[in-house]
Short mmCIF file of C-alpha atoms in Angstrom, two decimals:
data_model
loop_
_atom_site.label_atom_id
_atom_site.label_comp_id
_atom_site.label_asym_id
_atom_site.label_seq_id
_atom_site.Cartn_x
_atom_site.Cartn_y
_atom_site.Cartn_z
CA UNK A 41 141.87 104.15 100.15
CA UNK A 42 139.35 103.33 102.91
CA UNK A 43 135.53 104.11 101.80
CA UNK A 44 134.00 107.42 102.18
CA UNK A 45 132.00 108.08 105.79
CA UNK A 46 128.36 108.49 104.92
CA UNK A 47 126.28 109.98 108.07
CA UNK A 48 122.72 109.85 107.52
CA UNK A 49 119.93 112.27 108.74
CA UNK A 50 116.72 113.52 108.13
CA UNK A 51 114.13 116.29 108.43
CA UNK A 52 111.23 118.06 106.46
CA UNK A 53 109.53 121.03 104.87
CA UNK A 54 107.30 121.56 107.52
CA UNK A 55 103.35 123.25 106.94
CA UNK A 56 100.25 124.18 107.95
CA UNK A 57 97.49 126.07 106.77
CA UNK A 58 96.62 129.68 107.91
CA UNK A 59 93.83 131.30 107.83
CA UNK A 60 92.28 134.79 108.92
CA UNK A 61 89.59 137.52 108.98
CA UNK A 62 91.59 138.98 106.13
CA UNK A 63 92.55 135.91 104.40
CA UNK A 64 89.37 133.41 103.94
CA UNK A 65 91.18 131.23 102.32
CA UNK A 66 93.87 128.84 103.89
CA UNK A 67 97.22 130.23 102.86
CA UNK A 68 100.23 127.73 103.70
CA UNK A 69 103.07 128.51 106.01
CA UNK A 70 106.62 126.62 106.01
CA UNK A 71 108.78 126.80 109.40
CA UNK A 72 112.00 127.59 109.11
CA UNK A 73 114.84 127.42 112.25
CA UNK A 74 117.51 129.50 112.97
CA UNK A 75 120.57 127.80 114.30
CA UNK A 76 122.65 129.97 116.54
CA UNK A 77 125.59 127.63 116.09
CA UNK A 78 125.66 128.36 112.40
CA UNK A 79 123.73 131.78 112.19
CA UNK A 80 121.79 130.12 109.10
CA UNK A 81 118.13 129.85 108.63
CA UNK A 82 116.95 126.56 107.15
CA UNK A 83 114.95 123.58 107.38
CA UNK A 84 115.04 121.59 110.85
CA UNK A 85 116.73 118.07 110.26
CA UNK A 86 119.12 116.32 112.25
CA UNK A 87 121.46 113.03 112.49
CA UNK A 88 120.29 109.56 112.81
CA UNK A 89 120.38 107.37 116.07
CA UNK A 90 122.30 104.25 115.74
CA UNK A 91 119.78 101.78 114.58
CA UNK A 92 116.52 104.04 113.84
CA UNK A 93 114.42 104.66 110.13
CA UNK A 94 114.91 107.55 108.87
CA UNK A 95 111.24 108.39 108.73
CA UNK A 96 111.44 108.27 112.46
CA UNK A 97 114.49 110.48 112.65
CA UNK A 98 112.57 113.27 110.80
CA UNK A 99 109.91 113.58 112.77
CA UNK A 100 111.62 113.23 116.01
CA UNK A 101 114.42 115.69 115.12
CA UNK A 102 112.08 118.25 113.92
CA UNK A 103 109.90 117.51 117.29
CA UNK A 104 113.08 118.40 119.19
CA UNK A 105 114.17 121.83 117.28
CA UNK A 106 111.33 123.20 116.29
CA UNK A 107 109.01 121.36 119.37
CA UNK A 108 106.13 120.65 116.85
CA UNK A 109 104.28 117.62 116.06
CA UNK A 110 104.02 116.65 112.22
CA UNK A 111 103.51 113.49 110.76
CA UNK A 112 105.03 112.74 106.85
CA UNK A 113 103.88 112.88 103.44
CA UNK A 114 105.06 112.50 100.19
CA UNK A 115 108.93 112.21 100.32
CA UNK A 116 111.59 114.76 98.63
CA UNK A 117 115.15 114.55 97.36
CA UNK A 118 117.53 113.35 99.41
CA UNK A 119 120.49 116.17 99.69
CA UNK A 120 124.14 115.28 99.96
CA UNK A 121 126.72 117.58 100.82
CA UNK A 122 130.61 117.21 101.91
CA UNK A 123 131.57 117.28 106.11
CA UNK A 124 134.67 117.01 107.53
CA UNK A 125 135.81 113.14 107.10
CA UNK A 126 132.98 112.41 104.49
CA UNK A 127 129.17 112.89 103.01
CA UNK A 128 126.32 114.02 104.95
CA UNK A 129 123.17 112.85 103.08
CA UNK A 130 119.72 113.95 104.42
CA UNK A 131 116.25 112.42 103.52
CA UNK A 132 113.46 114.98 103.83
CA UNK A 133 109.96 114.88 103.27
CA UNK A 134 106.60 117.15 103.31
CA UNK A 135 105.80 117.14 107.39
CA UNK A 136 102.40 118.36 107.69
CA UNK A 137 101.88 120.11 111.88
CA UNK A 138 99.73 117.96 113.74
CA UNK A 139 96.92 119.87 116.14
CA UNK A 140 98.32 123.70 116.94
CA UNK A 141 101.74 124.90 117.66
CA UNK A 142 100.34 127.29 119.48
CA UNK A 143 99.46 124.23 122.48
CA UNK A 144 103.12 123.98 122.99
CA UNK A 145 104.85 127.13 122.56
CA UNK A 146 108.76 126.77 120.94
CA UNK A 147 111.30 127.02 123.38
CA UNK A 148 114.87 128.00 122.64
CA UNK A 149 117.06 124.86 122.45
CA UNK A 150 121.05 124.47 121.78
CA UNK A 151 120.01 123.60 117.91
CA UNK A 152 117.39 126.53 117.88
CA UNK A 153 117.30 129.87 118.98
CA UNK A 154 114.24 130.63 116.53
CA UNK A 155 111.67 129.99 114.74
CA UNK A 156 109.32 131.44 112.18
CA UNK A 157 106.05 130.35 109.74
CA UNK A 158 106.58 132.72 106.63
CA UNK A 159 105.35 131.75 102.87
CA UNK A 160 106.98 129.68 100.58
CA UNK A 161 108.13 133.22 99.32
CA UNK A 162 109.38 134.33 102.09
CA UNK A 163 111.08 131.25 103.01
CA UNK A 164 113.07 131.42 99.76
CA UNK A 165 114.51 135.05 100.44
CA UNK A 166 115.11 133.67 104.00
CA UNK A 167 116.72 130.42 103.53
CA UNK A 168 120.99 130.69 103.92
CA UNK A 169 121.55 127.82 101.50
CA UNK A 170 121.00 126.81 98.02
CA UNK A 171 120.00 123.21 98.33
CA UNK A 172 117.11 124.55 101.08
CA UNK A 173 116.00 126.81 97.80
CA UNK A 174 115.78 123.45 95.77
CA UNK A 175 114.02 121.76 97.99
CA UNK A 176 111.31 124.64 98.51
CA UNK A 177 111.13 124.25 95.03
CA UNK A 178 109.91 120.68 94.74
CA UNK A 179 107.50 121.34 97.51
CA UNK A 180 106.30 124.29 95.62
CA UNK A 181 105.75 122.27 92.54
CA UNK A 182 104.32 119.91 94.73
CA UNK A 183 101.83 122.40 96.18
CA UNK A 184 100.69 123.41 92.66
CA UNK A 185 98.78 120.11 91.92
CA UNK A 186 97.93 119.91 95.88
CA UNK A 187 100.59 116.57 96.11
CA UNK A 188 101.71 118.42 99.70
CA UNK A 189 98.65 117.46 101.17
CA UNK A 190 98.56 112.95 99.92
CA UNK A 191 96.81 110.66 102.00
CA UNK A 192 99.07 107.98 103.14
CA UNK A 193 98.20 103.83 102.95
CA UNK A 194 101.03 101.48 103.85
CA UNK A 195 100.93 98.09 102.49
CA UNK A 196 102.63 95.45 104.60
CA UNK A 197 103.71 91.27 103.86
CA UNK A 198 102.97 90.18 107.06
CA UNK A 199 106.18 89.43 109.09
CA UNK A 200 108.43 85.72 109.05
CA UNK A 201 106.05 83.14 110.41
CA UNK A 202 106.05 79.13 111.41
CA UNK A 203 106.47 77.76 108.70
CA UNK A 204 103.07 75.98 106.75
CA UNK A 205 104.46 72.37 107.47
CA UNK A 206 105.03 73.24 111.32
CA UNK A 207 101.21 71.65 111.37
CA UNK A 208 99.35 74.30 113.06
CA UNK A 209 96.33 75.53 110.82
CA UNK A 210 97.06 78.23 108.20
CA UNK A 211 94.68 80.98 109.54
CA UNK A 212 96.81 80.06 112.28
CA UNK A 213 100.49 79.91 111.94
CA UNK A 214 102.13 82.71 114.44
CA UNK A 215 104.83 84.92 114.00
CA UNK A 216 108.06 83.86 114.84
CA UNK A 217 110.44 85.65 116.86
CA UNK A 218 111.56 87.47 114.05
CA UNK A 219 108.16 88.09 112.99
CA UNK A 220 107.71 89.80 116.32
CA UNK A 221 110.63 91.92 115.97
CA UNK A 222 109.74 93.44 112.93
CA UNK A 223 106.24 94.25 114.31
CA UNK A 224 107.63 95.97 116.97
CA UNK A 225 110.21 97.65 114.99
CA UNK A 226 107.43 98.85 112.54
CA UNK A 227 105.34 100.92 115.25
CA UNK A 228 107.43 104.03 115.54
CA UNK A 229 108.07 103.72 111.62
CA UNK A 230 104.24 103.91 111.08
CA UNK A 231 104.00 106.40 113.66
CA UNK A 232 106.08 108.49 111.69
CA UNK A 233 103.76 108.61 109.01
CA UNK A 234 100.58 109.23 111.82
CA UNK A 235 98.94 106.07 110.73
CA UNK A 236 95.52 106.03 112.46
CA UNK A 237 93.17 103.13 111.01
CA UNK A 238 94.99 99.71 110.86
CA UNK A 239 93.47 96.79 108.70
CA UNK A 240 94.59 93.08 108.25
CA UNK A 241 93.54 89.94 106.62
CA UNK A 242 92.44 87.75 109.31
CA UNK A 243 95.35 85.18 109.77
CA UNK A 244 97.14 85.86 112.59
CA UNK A 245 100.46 86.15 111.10
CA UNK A 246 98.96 89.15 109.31
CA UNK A 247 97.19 90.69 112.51
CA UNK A 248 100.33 90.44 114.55
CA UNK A 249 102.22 91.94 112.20
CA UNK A 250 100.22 95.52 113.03
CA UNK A 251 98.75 94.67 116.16
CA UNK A 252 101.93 96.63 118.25
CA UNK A 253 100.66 99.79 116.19
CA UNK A 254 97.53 99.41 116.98
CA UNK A 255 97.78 99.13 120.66
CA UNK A 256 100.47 102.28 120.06
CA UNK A 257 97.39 104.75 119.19
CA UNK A 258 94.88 102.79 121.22
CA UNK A 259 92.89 101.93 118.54
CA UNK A 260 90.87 98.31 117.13
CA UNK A 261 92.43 96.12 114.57
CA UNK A 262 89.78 95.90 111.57
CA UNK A 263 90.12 92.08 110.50
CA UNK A 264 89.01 92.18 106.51
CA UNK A 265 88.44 88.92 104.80
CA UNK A 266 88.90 90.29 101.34
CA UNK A 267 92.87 90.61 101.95
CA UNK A 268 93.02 87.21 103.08
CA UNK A 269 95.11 84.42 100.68
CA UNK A 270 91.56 82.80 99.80
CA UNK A 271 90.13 85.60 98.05
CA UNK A 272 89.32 87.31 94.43
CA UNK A 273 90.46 90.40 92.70
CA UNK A 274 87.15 92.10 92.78
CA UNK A 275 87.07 91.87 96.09
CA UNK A 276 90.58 93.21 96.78
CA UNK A 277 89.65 96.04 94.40
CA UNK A 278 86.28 97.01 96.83
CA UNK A 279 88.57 96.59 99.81
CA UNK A 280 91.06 98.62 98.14
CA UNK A 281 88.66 101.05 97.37
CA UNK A 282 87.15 101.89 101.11
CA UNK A 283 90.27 102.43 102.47
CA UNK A 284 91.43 104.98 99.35
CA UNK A 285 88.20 106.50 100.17
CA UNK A 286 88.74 107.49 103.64
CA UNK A 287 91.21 110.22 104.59
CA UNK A 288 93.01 108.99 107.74
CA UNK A 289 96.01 107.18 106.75
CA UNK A 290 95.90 103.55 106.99
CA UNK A 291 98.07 100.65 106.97
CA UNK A 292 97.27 97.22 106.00
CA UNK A 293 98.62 93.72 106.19
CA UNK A 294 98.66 90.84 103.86
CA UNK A 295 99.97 87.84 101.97
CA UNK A 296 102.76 87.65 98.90
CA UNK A 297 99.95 85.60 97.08
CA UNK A 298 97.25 88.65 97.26
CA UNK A 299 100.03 91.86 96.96
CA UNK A 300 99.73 91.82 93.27
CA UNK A 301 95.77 92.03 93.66
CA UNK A 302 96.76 94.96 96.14
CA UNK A 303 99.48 96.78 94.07
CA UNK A 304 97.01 96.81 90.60
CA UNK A 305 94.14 98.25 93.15
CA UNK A 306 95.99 100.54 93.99
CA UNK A 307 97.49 101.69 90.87
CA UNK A 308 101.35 101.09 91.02
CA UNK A 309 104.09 99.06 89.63
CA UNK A 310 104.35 95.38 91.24
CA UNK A 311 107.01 95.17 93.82
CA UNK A 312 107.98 91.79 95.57
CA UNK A 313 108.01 92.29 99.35
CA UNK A 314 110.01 90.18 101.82
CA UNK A 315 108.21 89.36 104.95
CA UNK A 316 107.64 92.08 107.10
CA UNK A 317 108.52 94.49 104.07
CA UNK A 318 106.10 97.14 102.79
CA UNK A 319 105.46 100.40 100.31
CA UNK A 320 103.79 103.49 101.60
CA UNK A 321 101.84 105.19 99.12
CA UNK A 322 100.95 108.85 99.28
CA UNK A 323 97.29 109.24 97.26
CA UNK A 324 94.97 112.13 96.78
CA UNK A 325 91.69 111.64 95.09
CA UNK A 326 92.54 108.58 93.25
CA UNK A 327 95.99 109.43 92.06
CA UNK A 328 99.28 108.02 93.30
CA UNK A 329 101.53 110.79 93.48
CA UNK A 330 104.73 108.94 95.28
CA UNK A 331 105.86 105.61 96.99
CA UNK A 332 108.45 104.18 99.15
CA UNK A 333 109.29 101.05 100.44
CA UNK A 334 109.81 99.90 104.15
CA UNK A 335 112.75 97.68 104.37
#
């Protein structure tokens, strides 16, 4: 018997908050699609393109249904559910709408006829199927403790370089070609997650590693000597600290011999990291709620 077919997609609880003369206080809304094809109401998600990161799937197949702009936050259950010839299994995650829907009105698609923002209550009575229900559920949860709304900080080993007896200085040893892949690969993965301040240690290996992202958003590379490979834990924790503190989500890039320094900064098991690996952690106000890890 030949293995079972597994296709892959992805797609997200998508929110925002609403407010109004009646309602002073922000009150979240979910999206939910209709799909003509199915005459169901549900979450938007869609397949996998040969070759592309899930993350990036979600947000570009809820970008095309629903013709909103979200970046992710903390992740949900995957759901898995039988298809003709095998398994569909879908990764989903909390999408939070970036700027206004309202600056690019939804037009009907061959997905999507419809769409609506409703509550997480009426969502529930509107959703066709169960495992939709299940998921609003976590996100509810979620939304109790205010774990919808994490801060994200992605920690990155910088990608394969030359190697340390090629003779060129440590600080700097270039990525190799490899290396270079993987940094380019990264920038729509990163996007995904609307990374917006981008900090590295200040060998090159390490600033190459995010400088593709960078000049994705148009925005400086902030070179930080406290993530470098000669440095101390107290003044990893400090770094650590300033970025934690900030609210845009950030993405830095380092060495195997600091990560552990990193990882107990930040408050989460140790992981080892191949080069060009990394974990994204989603934070609020000192807690780690969730991580994942970039392959």
């Amino acid at each position: 018997m030949g293995s079972e077919r597994i296709t892959t997609a992805a797609g997200g609880i998508v929110w925002r908050n609403r407010t109004g003369p009646a309602r002073p206080q922000p009150r979240v809304e979910l999206l939910v699609v209709h799909r003509p094809s199915y005459d169901d109401w549900t979450f938007p998600k869609g397949k996998t393109d040969p070759g592309e990161e899930l993350q990036t799937t979600a947000v570009r197949e809820i970008g095309e249904e629903a013709g909103v702009r979200v970046r992710l936050g903390h992740p949900l259950q995957d759901i898995s559910y039988p298809i003709s010839g095998g398994t569909k299994r879908v990764s989903y995650w909390c999408a939070r709408l970036v700027g206004s829907d309202e600056a690019t009105p939804f037009v009907p698609n061959k997905e999507v006829d419809e769409i609506r923002w409703v509550s997480p209550k009426d969502a529930r009575s509107l959703l066709t199927y169960e495992h939709d229900r299940q998921l609003l559920e976590t996100f509810r949860a979620l939304q109790e403790r205010q774990a919808h709304r994490t801060r994200t900080l992605v920690v990155l080993r910088h990608g394969k370089a030359a190697p340390r007896s090629s003779g060129i200085e440590d600080l700097d040893r270039p990525l190799t070609s490899a290396g270079l892949d993987r940094a380019r690969a990264l920038v729509p993965v990163l996007g995904a997650y609307g990374i917006r301040r981008v900090v590295s240690s200040p060998a090159v290996r390490c600033a190459q590693t995010v400088e593709p992202y960078a000049h994705s958003i148009d925005t400086f590379l902030e070179i930080d000597d406290r993530l470098s490979e000669d440095t101390r834990s107290a003044q990893v924790e400090r770094s650590i600290a300033a970025i934690m503190d900030r609210k845009k989500p950030a993405v830095l890039s380092s060495h195997r011999p600091t990560l552990p320094w990193i990882l107990d900064a930040i408050g989460v098991d140790q992981v080892e990291l191949a080069p060009g690996q990394g974990i994204v952690v989603h934070h609020r106000k000192g807690v780690v709620h969730a991580t994942e890890l970039l392959a």
